[in-house]
Coordinates of C-alpha atoms and ligand atoms in Angstrom, one line a residue:
M1 CA 0.0 0.0 0.0
E2 CA 1.7 3.0 -1.4
W3 CA 0.2 5.5 1.1
L4 CA 2.2 3.8 3.9
H5 CA 5.3 5.5 2.5
G6 CA 7.7 2.9 3.8
T7 CA 6.1 2.5 7.3
R8 CA 5.8 -1.2 8.1
V9 CA 2.9 -2.5 10.1
T10 CA 3.3 -6.1 11.4
W11 CA 0.4 -7.9 13.1
L12 CA 1.6 -10.2 15.9
G13 CA -1.7 -11.8 16.8
H14 CA -4.5 -10.5 19.0
S15 CA -4.0 -6.7 19.4
T16 CA -0.2 -6.8 19.3
V17 CA 1.1 -4.6 16.4
L18 CA 4.7 -3.6 15.5
V19 CA 5.0 -0.3 13.7
Q20 CA 8.4 0.6 12.0
T21 CA 8.7 3.9 10.4
A22 CA 10.8 4.6 7.3
K23 CA 13.2 6.6 9.5
G24 CA 13.7 3.7 11.8
T25 CA 11.5 4.3 14.8
N26 CA 10.2 1.0 16.2
I27 CA 6.9 1.1 18.2
L28 CA 5.2 -2.0 19.7
I29 CA 1.6 -1.6 20.7
D30 CA -0.1 -3.9 23.3
P31 CA 2.6 -6.5 23.9
F32 CA 1.0 -9.9 24.5
I33 CA 3.6 -12.5 23.7
E34 CA 4.3 -15.4 26.1
Q35 CA 0.7 -16.2 26.8
N36 CA -0.6 -15.2 23.3
P37 CA -1.7 -18.4 21.5
K38 CA -1.6 -16.5 18.2
Y39 CA 1.8 -15.0 18.6
P40 CA 4.0 -16.1 15.6
K41 CA 6.4 -18.7 17.0
G42 CA 10.0 -17.7 16.6
F43 CA 9.2 -14.1 15.5
E44 CA 12.2 -11.9 16.1
L45 CA 11.4 -8.5 17.4
P46 CA 13.8 -5.7 16.5
E47 CA 16.7 -5.5 19.0
K48 CA 15.7 -1.9 19.8
I49 CA 12.1 -1.1 20.4
H50 CA 12.0 2.7 21.0
Y51 CA 8.4 2.9 22.4
C52 CA 5.9 0.4 23.8
L53 CA 2.3 1.8 23.8
L54 CA -0.4 0.4 26.0
T55 CA -4.1 0.9 25.3
H56 CA -5.2 -0.3 28.7
G57 CA -4.3 -2.5 31.7
H58 CA -5.8 -5.9 30.7
G59 CA -3.3 -8.7 30.6
D60 CA -4.0 -9.5 27.0
H61 CA -2.7 -6.0 26.1
M62 CA 0.3 -5.5 28.4
A63 CA 1.4 -8.9 29.9
D64 CA 4.9 -8.6 28.4
T65 CA 5.5 -4.9 29.0
V66 CA 8.1 -5.2 31.8
A67 CA 10.0 -7.8 29.8
I68 CA 9.9 -5.8 26.6
A69 CA 11.0 -2.6 28.3
G70 CA 13.9 -4.4 29.9
K71 CA 15.1 -6.4 27.0
H72 CA 14.5 -3.9 24.2
G73 CA 15.1 -0.6 26.1
A74 CA 11.6 0.6 25.3
T75 CA 10.0 3.7 26.9
V76 CA 6.4 2.8 27.8
V77 CA 3.7 5.2 26.8
A78 CA 0.3 4.8 28.5
I79 CA -2.5 6.7 30.3
Y80 CA -1.1 8.4 33.4
E81 CA -2.1 5.8 36.0
L82 CA -1.1 2.8 33.9
A83 CA 2.3 4.4 33.2
A84 CA 2.7 4.8 37.0
Y85 CA 1.7 1.2 37.5
V86 CA 4.2 -0.3 35.1
G87 CA 6.8 2.1 36.6
S88 CA 6.1 0.5 40.0
K89 CA 6.7 -2.9 38.4
G90 CA 10.2 -2.1 37.2
V91 CA 9.9 -0.2 33.9
S92 CA 12.5 2.6 34.2
Q93 CA 11.3 4.9 31.3
T94 CA 7.6 5.8 31.1
I95 CA 5.6 8.6 29.5
G96 CA 2.2 9.1 31.2
M97 CA -0.3 11.0 29.2
N98 CA -4.1 11.2 28.9
L99 CA -7.0 11.4 26.5
G100 CA -6.8 14.1 23.9
G101 CA -3.1 14.7 24.4
T102 CA -0.3 14.2 21.9
V103 CA 3.3 13.2 22.6
L104 CA 6.1 13.3 20.0
L105 CA 7.9 10.0 19.7
E106 CA 10.7 10.8 17.3
D107 CA 9.0 11.1 13.9
V108 CA 5.6 9.9 15.2
A109 CA 3.0 12.1 16.9
A110 CA 1.0 9.8 19.2
T111 CA -2.4 11.0 20.2
M112 CA -4.4 9.2 22.9
V113 CA -8.0 8.9 21.9
E114 CA -11.1 7.6 23.6
A115 CA -12.1 3.9 23.8
K116 CA -15.2 2.4 25.4
H117 CA -14.0 -0.5 27.6
S118 CA -13.0 -1.3 31.2
A119 CA -9.4 -1.0 32.2
G120 CA -8.4 -2.4 35.6
V121 CA -5.1 -4.3 36.0
Q122 CA -5.1 -7.6 37.9
D123 CA -2.0 -8.8 39.7
E124 CA -1.2 -11.0 42.8
S125 CA -2.6 -8.3 45.1
G126 CA -5.9 -7.8 43.4
T127 CA -7.5 -5.5 40.8
H128 CA -6.1 -1.9 40.5
Y129 CA -7.4 1.3 38.9
V130 CA -5.1 2.2 36.1
G131 CA -7.0 4.9 34.3
V132 CA -9.5 4.3 31.4
A133 CA -9.1 2.4 28.2
A134 CA -7.7 4.3 25.2
G135 CA -6.8 4.1 21.6
F136 CA -3.9 5.7 19.8
V137 CA -3.6 7.7 16.6
L138 CA -0.1 7.6 15.2
S139 CA 0.7 10.4 12.7
V140 CA 4.0 9.5 11.1
A141 CA 6.0 12.5 9.7
G142 CA 6.1 12.1 5.9
G143 CA 4.0 8.9 6.3
P144 CA 0.6 7.5 7.1
V145 CA -1.8 8.1 10.0
L146 CA -2.5 4.9 11.8
Y147 CA -5.3 4.3 14.3
H148 CA -5.1 1.5 16.9
A149 CA -8.5 1.4 18.6
G150 CA -7.5 -0.8 21.5
D151 CA -10.4 -2.7 23.0
T152 CA -13.6 -0.8 22.4
A153 CA -17.3 -0.7 21.5
V154 CA -18.1 1.3 18.5
F155 CA -18.9 4.9 19.5
G156 CA -20.2 8.0 17.6
D157 CA -17.1 10.1 18.4
M158 CA -15.0 7.9 16.1
K159 CA -16.3 10.5 13.7
L160 CA -14.3 13.1 15.7
I161 CA -11.2 11.0 15.3
A162 CA -11.8 10.9 11.6
D163 CA -12.4 14.7 11.3
L164 CA -9.4 15.6 13.4
Y165 CA -6.8 13.1 12.3
H166 CA -8.0 11.3 9.1
P167 CA -6.5 7.9 9.8
Q168 CA -5.7 5.9 6.7
L169 CA -5.3 2.6 8.4
A170 CA -7.9 1.6 11.1
M171 CA -6.9 -1.3 13.3
L172 CA -10.1 -2.4 14.9
P173 CA -11.1 -5.2 17.2
I174 CA -13.7 -7.5 15.6
G175 CA -13.9 -10.6 17.8
G176 CA -17.0 -9.6 19.8
H177 CA -17.8 -10.6 23.4
F178 CA -15.2 -8.3 25.0
T179 CA -15.2 -5.7 22.2
M180 CA -17.2 -4.8 19.1
G181 CA -17.8 -7.5 16.6
P182 CA -17.9 -7.3 12.8
R183 CA -21.3 -5.6 12.6
E184 CA -20.1 -2.7 14.9
A185 CA -16.7 -2.6 13.3
A186 CA -18.3 -2.1 9.9
H187 CA -20.2 0.8 11.3
A188 CA -16.9 2.1 12.8
A189 CA -15.4 1.9 9.4
S190 CA -18.2 4.1 8.0
L191 CA -17.5 6.7 10.7
L192 CA -13.7 6.6 10.1
S193 CA -13.5 6.3 6.3
P194 CA -10.0 4.7 6.3
K195 CA -8.2 3.5 3.3
A196 CA -7.9 0.0 4.9
I197 CA -8.9 -1.9 8.0
L198 CA -6.6 -4.3 9.8
P199 CA -8.8 -6.5 12.0
L200 CA -7.5 -7.3 15.5
H201 CA -8.6 -9.2 18.7
Y202 CA -10.3 -12.1 17.0
G203 CA -9.7 -15.9 17.0
T204 CA -7.3 -15.7 19.9
F205 CA -9.7 -17.4 22.3
P206 CA -13.0 -19.3 21.7
P207 CA -15.3 -16.4 22.6
L208 CA -13.7 -14.0 20.1
K209 CA -15.8 -15.4 17.2
G210 CA -15.9 -12.4 14.7
T211 CA -14.0 -13.0 11.5
P212 CA -12.4 -10.8 8.8
Q213 CA -14.6 -12.5 6.2
E214 CA -17.8 -11.4 8.0
L215 CA -16.4 -7.8 8.3
E216 CA -15.5 -7.8 4.7
K217 CA -19.1 -8.8 3.7
L218 CA -20.5 -6.0 5.8
V219 CA -18.1 -3.3 4.7
G220 CA -18.6 -4.1 1.0
T221 CA -16.1 -3.1 -1.6
G222 CA -15.4 0.4 -0.4
V223 CA -12.7 -0.3 2.1
P224 CA -10.3 -3.3 1.9
V225 CA -10.1 -5.5 4.9
V226 CA -6.5 -6.6 5.2
Q227 CA -6.3 -10.3 5.8
I228 CA -2.9 -11.4 7.0
Q229 CA -1.6 -14.0 9.4
P230 CA 0.2 -13.2 12.6
G231 CA 3.9 -12.3 11.8
E232 CA 3.0 -10.9 8.4
R233 CA 3.1 -7.3 7.6
I234 CA 1.1 -4.9 5.4
Ligands
NI301 NI1 -9.5 -5.4 27.4
MN302 MN1 -8.5 -7.4 25.1

């Protein structure tokens, strides 16, 4: 896809996505690796991951954060309370931000946007408040605008995201049960008007029944639904 202008987007199963800009900035979103049944076996992450972005505190979006930050030297970017939480678990470099804000990560402007979902983190001492669930819009300098919705229901203000940032690639959960399914994701696509949709958060576990084929049927011919296997890139 020519409009990616050299930015590589690799799906690593579930909601884990690796973004590598043409200038060499490596961003890993929602690291779920060891316990992710769909993580591509033997996939080699780049030695340096500059930033690790977390959409919310659920284990299937952040389980490997501390390990990734340690091994790959990543700065973790998350909503304020979640950034503080991972800081307390041993991540040395964090950027805490909040909804509506933008931080500059080298050649990528990362804007935290709304999501409709719960967001507690569970560990050995119970469930903790770590802010609310979020999505990210990544505006790559000289490159594309990418939207990772995190876990969310469809919501009308996706139109605001479209009006403000014009994302070209919409990465949307489609599995249902814990997030929107294909029917709602198709409506999200009509609000967002992206050039392509990369479906996330399906097929990982039995309840996540939505499929890219269903989404494709509902979206029609207007917007291509990218159908790749974990470990493949757009
Ligand atoms: Ni979740
Ligand atoms: Mn999830």
